[in-house]
Amino acid sequence: MRRADLLAAGASLFAEHGYDGTTVEQIIGRAGTSKGGFYHHFQSKADLLEAMAAQAAEQALRGLDQVVSAPGLDAVQRFNRFLQRGRSDAGNAREMATYGAIFRPENLGLYHRLHRAVSAVLVAPLTRIIEQGRAEGAIRCEHPAIAAEIVLTLGPLTHDAIAGIAEARTKDEFGLAVAALRERLIQQAIAVDRILGLPDGTVSYWDEASAADWVFRHPSGA
């Protein structure tokens, strides 16, 4: 049984039932393998989810490569499009169903494992963008790769805000949680501006027009 079959089975079951609602036995049954076949590739359901996140990041990277390689963009334009593409990829309903459980307090360790797996894939293209910005004179930092790692490390600072959105039970709670995430992302963007030596307001993590398309939506349609 190929590892890819287990990844596909996990992806479909997590999307259908959520991470917490899926068992290893269900994954084995969907993939048509044995427990030995599963544990040959993964030590646990968490290991499978981490591998899925890395695989999803690799797939997203193919789209991000189009941004990194697109002609006629300066580094700041490329950086913001990189962020916009990443938000779009992260915000679809299937991704929310699959990965939403990682924002629960009891799954904080798993969240950080997944973030590390995704960051390991994204650091190289982000470094290329920062190197372009240095060459253009727009970005001022001595070590582009380290700067890229630091920028990606800021991602978990939004964990609690996103968890608040995922846990909202009323439209009012949802609205307050989205407002908290908005403020956190605005401040995070300013921090990235300063890491890269850019004027405040250059990097954009929050787009008012498209925010509803990529944050967790409240089940009532808020």
PDB file of N, CA and C in Angstrom, residues 75-88 126 151 158 181-194 196 198-211 214:
ATOM      1  N   ALA A  75       9.650  43.605  -5.765  1.00  0.00           N
ATOM      2  CA  ALA A  75       9.649  42.670  -4.637  1.00  0.00           C
ATOM      3  C   ALA A  75       8.462  42.890  -3.709  1.00  0.00           C
ATOM      4  N   VAL A  76       8.082  44.143  -3.487  1.00  0.00           N
ATOM      5  CA  VAL A  76       6.948  44.413  -2.596  1.00  0.00           C
ATOM      6  C   VAL A  76       5.656  43.881  -3.197  1.00  0.00           C
ATOM      7  N   GLN A  77       5.444  44.107  -4.482  1.00  0.00           N
ATOM      8  CA  GLN A  77       4.267  43.547  -5.147  1.00  0.00           C
ATOM      9  C   GLN A  77       4.271  42.024  -5.068  1.00  0.00           C
ATOM     10  N   ARG A  78       5.436  41.442  -5.276  1.00  0.00           N
ATOM     11  CA  ARG A  78       5.552  39.993  -5.244  1.00  0.00           C
ATOM     12  C   ARG A  78       5.276  39.464  -3.835  1.00  0.00           C
ATOM     13  N   PHE A  79       5.799  40.158  -2.825  1.00  0.00           N
ATOM     14  CA  PHE A  79       5.603  39.749  -1.437  1.00  0.00           C
ATOM     15  C   PHE A  79       4.119  39.758  -1.088  1.00  0.00           C
ATOM     16  N   ASN A  80       3.409  40.830  -1.438  1.00  0.00           N
ATOM     17  CA  ASN A  80       1.995  40.924  -1.109  1.00  0.00           C
ATOM     18  C   ASN A  80       1.155  39.913  -1.880  1.00  0.00           C
ATOM     19  N   ARG A  81       1.519  39.648  -3.123  1.00  0.00           N
ATOM     20  CA  ARG A  81       0.785  38.625  -3.879  1.00  0.00           C
ATOM     21  C   ARG A  81       1.044  37.239  -3.310  1.00  0.00           C
ATOM     22  N   PHE A  82       2.259  37.028  -2.830  1.00  0.00           N
ATOM     23  CA  PHE A  82       2.597  35.775  -2.149  1.00  0.00           C
ATOM     24  C   PHE A  82       1.671  35.575  -0.952  1.00  0.00           C
ATOM     25  N   LEU A  83       1.492  36.627  -0.156  1.00  0.00           N
ATOM     26  CA  LEU A  83       0.620  36.540   1.006  1.00  0.00           C
ATOM     27  C   LEU A  83      -0.828  36.322   0.594  1.00  0.00           C
ATOM     28  N   GLN A  84      -1.275  37.039  -0.438  1.00  0.00           N
ATOM     29  CA  GLN A  84      -2.658  36.915  -0.886  1.00  0.00           C
ATOM     30  C   GLN A  84      -2.951  35.516  -1.390  1.00  0.00           C
ATOM     31  N   ARG A  85      -2.011  34.945  -2.134  1.00  0.00           N
ATOM     32  CA  ARG A  85      -2.205  33.594  -2.658  1.00  0.00           C
ATOM     33  C   ARG A  85      -2.252  32.585  -1.512  1.00  0.00           C
ATOM     34  N   GLY A  86      -1.405  32.778  -0.522  1.00  0.00           N
ATOM     35  CA  GLY A  86      -1.408  31.878   0.616  1.00  0.00           C
ATOM     36  C   GLY A  86      -2.716  31.942   1.387  1.00  0.00           C
ATOM     37  N   ARG A  87      -3.287  33.137   1.553  1.00  0.00           N
ATOM     38  CA  ARG A  87      -4.572  33.264   2.236  1.00  0.00           C
ATOM     39  C   ARG A  87      -5.674  32.579   1.451  1.00  0.00           C
ATOM     40  N   SER A  88      -5.645  32.742   0.139  1.00  0.00           N
ATOM     41  CA  SER A  88      -6.665  32.124  -0.707  1.00  0.00           C
ATOM     42  C   SER A  88      -6.615  30.614  -0.606  1.00  0.00           C
ATOM     43  N   LEU A 126      10.126  32.548  -0.217  1.00  0.00           N
ATOM     44  CA  LEU A 126      10.077  33.838   0.460  1.00  0.00           C
ATOM     45  C   LEU A 126      11.463  34.473   0.511  1.00  0.00           C
ATOM     46  N   VAL A 151       9.867  35.962   9.530  1.00  0.00           N
ATOM     47  CA  VAL A 151       8.542  36.343   9.045  1.00  0.00           C
ATOM     48  C   VAL A 151       7.571  35.177   9.181  1.00  0.00           C
ATOM     49  N   THR A 158      -1.176  34.500  15.314  1.00  0.00           N
ATOM     50  CA  THR A 158      -2.601  34.642  15.033  1.00  0.00           C
ATOM     51  C   THR A 158      -3.410  33.447  15.540  1.00  0.00           C
ATOM     52  N   LEU A 181      -8.825  39.341  14.989  1.00  0.00           N
ATOM     53  CA  LEU A 181      -7.875  38.815  14.004  1.00  0.00           C
ATOM     54  C   LEU A 181      -7.395  39.928  13.081  1.00  0.00           C
ATOM     55  N   ARG A 182      -8.312  40.771  12.647  1.00  0.00           N
ATOM     56  CA  ARG A 182      -7.952  41.896  11.771  1.00  0.00           C
ATOM     57  C   ARG A 182      -6.870  42.757  12.417  1.00  0.00           C
ATOM     58  N   GLU A 183      -7.063  43.121  13.684  1.00  0.00           N
ATOM     59  CA  GLU A 183      -6.089  43.978  14.367  1.00  0.00           C
ATOM     60  C   GLU A 183      -4.757  43.261  14.527  1.00  0.00           C
ATOM     61  N   ARG A 184      -4.805  41.971  14.819  1.00  0.00           N
ATOM     62  CA  ARG A 184      -3.572  41.204  14.986  1.00  0.00           C
ATOM     63  C   ARG A 184      -2.793  41.158  13.670  1.00  0.00           C
ATOM     64  N   LEU A 185      -3.488  40.967  12.555  1.00  0.00           N
ATOM     65  CA  LEU A 185      -2.811  40.875  11.261  1.00  0.00           C
ATOM     66  C   LEU A 185      -2.265  42.225  10.811  1.00  0.00           C
ATOM     67  N   ILE A 186      -2.979  43.293  11.129  1.00  0.00           N
ATOM     68  CA  ILE A 186      -2.472  44.630  10.792  1.00  0.00           C
ATOM     69  C   ILE A 186      -1.166  44.896  11.541  1.00  0.00           C
ATOM     70  N   GLN A 187      -1.140  44.559  12.833  1.00  0.00           N
ATOM     71  CA  GLN A 187       0.072  44.767  13.627  1.00  0.00           C
ATOM     72  C   GLN A 187       1.188  43.821  13.178  1.00  0.00           C
ATOM     73  N   GLN A 188       0.823  42.615  12.789  1.00  0.00           N
ATOM     74  CA  GLN A 188       1.829  41.663  12.305  1.00  0.00           C
ATOM     75  C   GLN A 188       2.474  42.192  11.035  1.00  0.00           C
ATOM     76  N   ALA A 189       1.672  42.792  10.154  1.00  0.00           N
ATOM     77  CA  ALA A 189       2.210  43.354   8.917  1.00  0.00           C
ATOM     78  C   ALA A 189       3.201  44.478   9.207  1.00  0.00           C
ATOM     79  N   ILE A 190       2.889  45.305  10.202  1.00  0.00           N
ATOM     80  CA  ILE A 190       3.802  46.388  10.574  1.00  0.00           C
ATOM     81  C   ILE A 190       5.118  45.803  11.093  1.00  0.00           C
ATOM     82  N   ALA A 191       5.030  44.733  11.880  1.00  0.00           N
ATOM     83  CA  ALA A 191       6.248  44.077  12.369  1.00  0.00           C
ATOM     84  C   ALA A 191       7.091  43.570  11.205  1.00  0.00           C
ATOM     85  N   VAL A 192       6.442  42.988  10.188  1.00  0.00           N
ATOM     86  CA  VAL A 192       7.181  42.499   9.024  1.00  0.00           C
ATOM     87  C   VAL A 192       7.799  43.669   8.258  1.00  0.00           C
ATOM     88  N   ASP A 193       7.055  44.771   8.122  1.00  0.00           N
ATOM     89  CA  ASP A 193       7.622  45.968   7.494  1.00  0.00           C
ATOM     90  C   ASP A 193       8.947  46.353   8.163  1.00  0.00           C
ATOM     91  N   ARG A 194       8.958  46.324   9.465  1.00  0.00           N
ATOM     92  CA  ARG A 194      10.147  46.772  10.198  1.00  0.00           C
ATOM     93  C   ARG A 194      11.280  45.741  10.121  1.00  0.00           C
ATOM     94  N   LEU A 196      11.881  43.974   7.549  1.00  0.00           N
ATOM     95  CA  LEU A 196      12.416  44.096   6.194  1.00  0.00           C
ATOM     96  C   LEU A 196      12.893  45.516   5.870  1.00  0.00           C
ATOM     97  N   LEU A 198      10.995  48.254   5.619  1.00  0.00           N
ATOM     98  CA  LEU A 198      10.024  48.894   4.734  1.00  0.00           C
ATOM     99  C   LEU A 198       9.196  49.909   5.525  1.00  0.00           C
ATOM    100  N   PRO A 199       8.635  50.910   4.860  1.00  0.00           N
ATOM    101  CA  PRO A 199       7.746  51.845   5.562  1.00  0.00           C
ATOM    102  C   PRO A 199       6.508  51.122   6.102  1.00  0.00           C
ATOM    103  N   ASP A 200       6.024  51.552   7.266  1.00  0.00           N
ATOM    104  CA  ASP A 200       4.814  50.952   7.828  1.00  0.00           C
ATOM    105  C   ASP A 200       3.675  51.045   6.818  1.00  0.00           C
ATOM    106  N   GLY A 201       2.935  49.954   6.687  1.00  0.00           N
ATOM    107  CA  GLY A 201       1.810  49.931   5.768  1.00  0.00           C
ATOM    108  C   GLY A 201       2.148  49.380   4.393  1.00  0.00           C
ATOM    109  N   THR A 202       3.401  48.974   4.194  1.00  0.00           N
ATOM    110  CA  THR A 202       3.804  48.436   2.890  1.00  0.00           C
ATOM    111  C   THR A 202       3.301  47.017   2.698  1.00  0.00           C
ATOM    112  N   VAL A 203       3.539  46.170   3.702  1.00  0.00           N
ATOM    113  CA  VAL A 203       3.091  44.775   3.639  1.00  0.00           C
ATOM    114  C   VAL A 203       1.642  44.705   4.098  1.00  0.00           C
ATOM    115  N   SER A 204       0.846  43.900   3.410  1.00  0.00           N
ATOM    116  CA  SER A 204      -0.573  43.780   3.738  1.00  0.00           C
ATOM    117  C   SER A 204      -0.928  42.331   4.045  1.00  0.00           C
ATOM    118  N   TYR A 205      -1.348  42.088   5.289  1.00  0.00           N
ATOM    119  CA  TYR A 205      -1.848  40.774   5.672  1.00  0.00           C
ATOM    120  C   TYR A 205      -3.372  40.739   5.673  1.00  0.00           C
ATOM    121  N   TRP A 206      -4.003  41.897   5.619  1.00  0.00           N
ATOM    122  CA  TRP A 206      -5.456  41.969   5.744  1.00  0.00           C
ATOM    123  C   TRP A 206      -6.035  42.736   4.562  1.00  0.00           C
ATOM    124  N   ASP A 207      -6.941  42.097   3.850  1.00  0.00           N
ATOM    125  CA  ASP A 207      -7.616  42.705   2.713  1.00  0.00           C
ATOM    126  C   ASP A 207      -9.100  42.751   3.030  1.00  0.00           C
ATOM    127  N   GLU A 208      -9.642  43.956   3.280  1.00  0.00           N
ATOM    128  CA  GLU A 208     -11.034  44.086   3.683  1.00  0.00           C
ATOM    129  C   GLU A 208     -11.987  43.453   2.674  1.00  0.00           C
ATOM    130  N   ALA A 209     -11.659  43.591   1.377  1.00  0.00           N
ATOM    131  CA  ALA A 209     -12.578  43.134   0.340  1.00  0.00           C
ATOM    132  C   ALA A 209     -12.689  41.616   0.277  1.00  0.00           C
ATOM    133  N   SER A 210     -11.604  40.932   0.625  1.00  0.00           N
ATOM    134  CA  SER A 210     -11.616  39.473   0.472  1.00  0.00           C
ATOM    135  C   SER A 210     -11.503  38.716   1.787  1.00  0.00           C
ATOM    136  N   ALA A 211     -11.503  39.436   2.920  1.00  0.00           N
ATOM    137  CA  ALA A 211     -11.289  38.774   4.208  1.00  0.00           C
ATOM    138  C   ALA A 211     -12.317  37.685   4.471  1.00  0.00           C
ATOM    139  N   TRP A 214     -11.539  34.056   3.316  1.00  0.00           N
ATOM    140  CA  TRP A 214     -10.477  33.186   3.805  1.00  0.00           C
ATOM    141  C   TRP A 214     -10.472  32.976   5.306  1.00  0.00           C
TER     142      TRP A 214
END
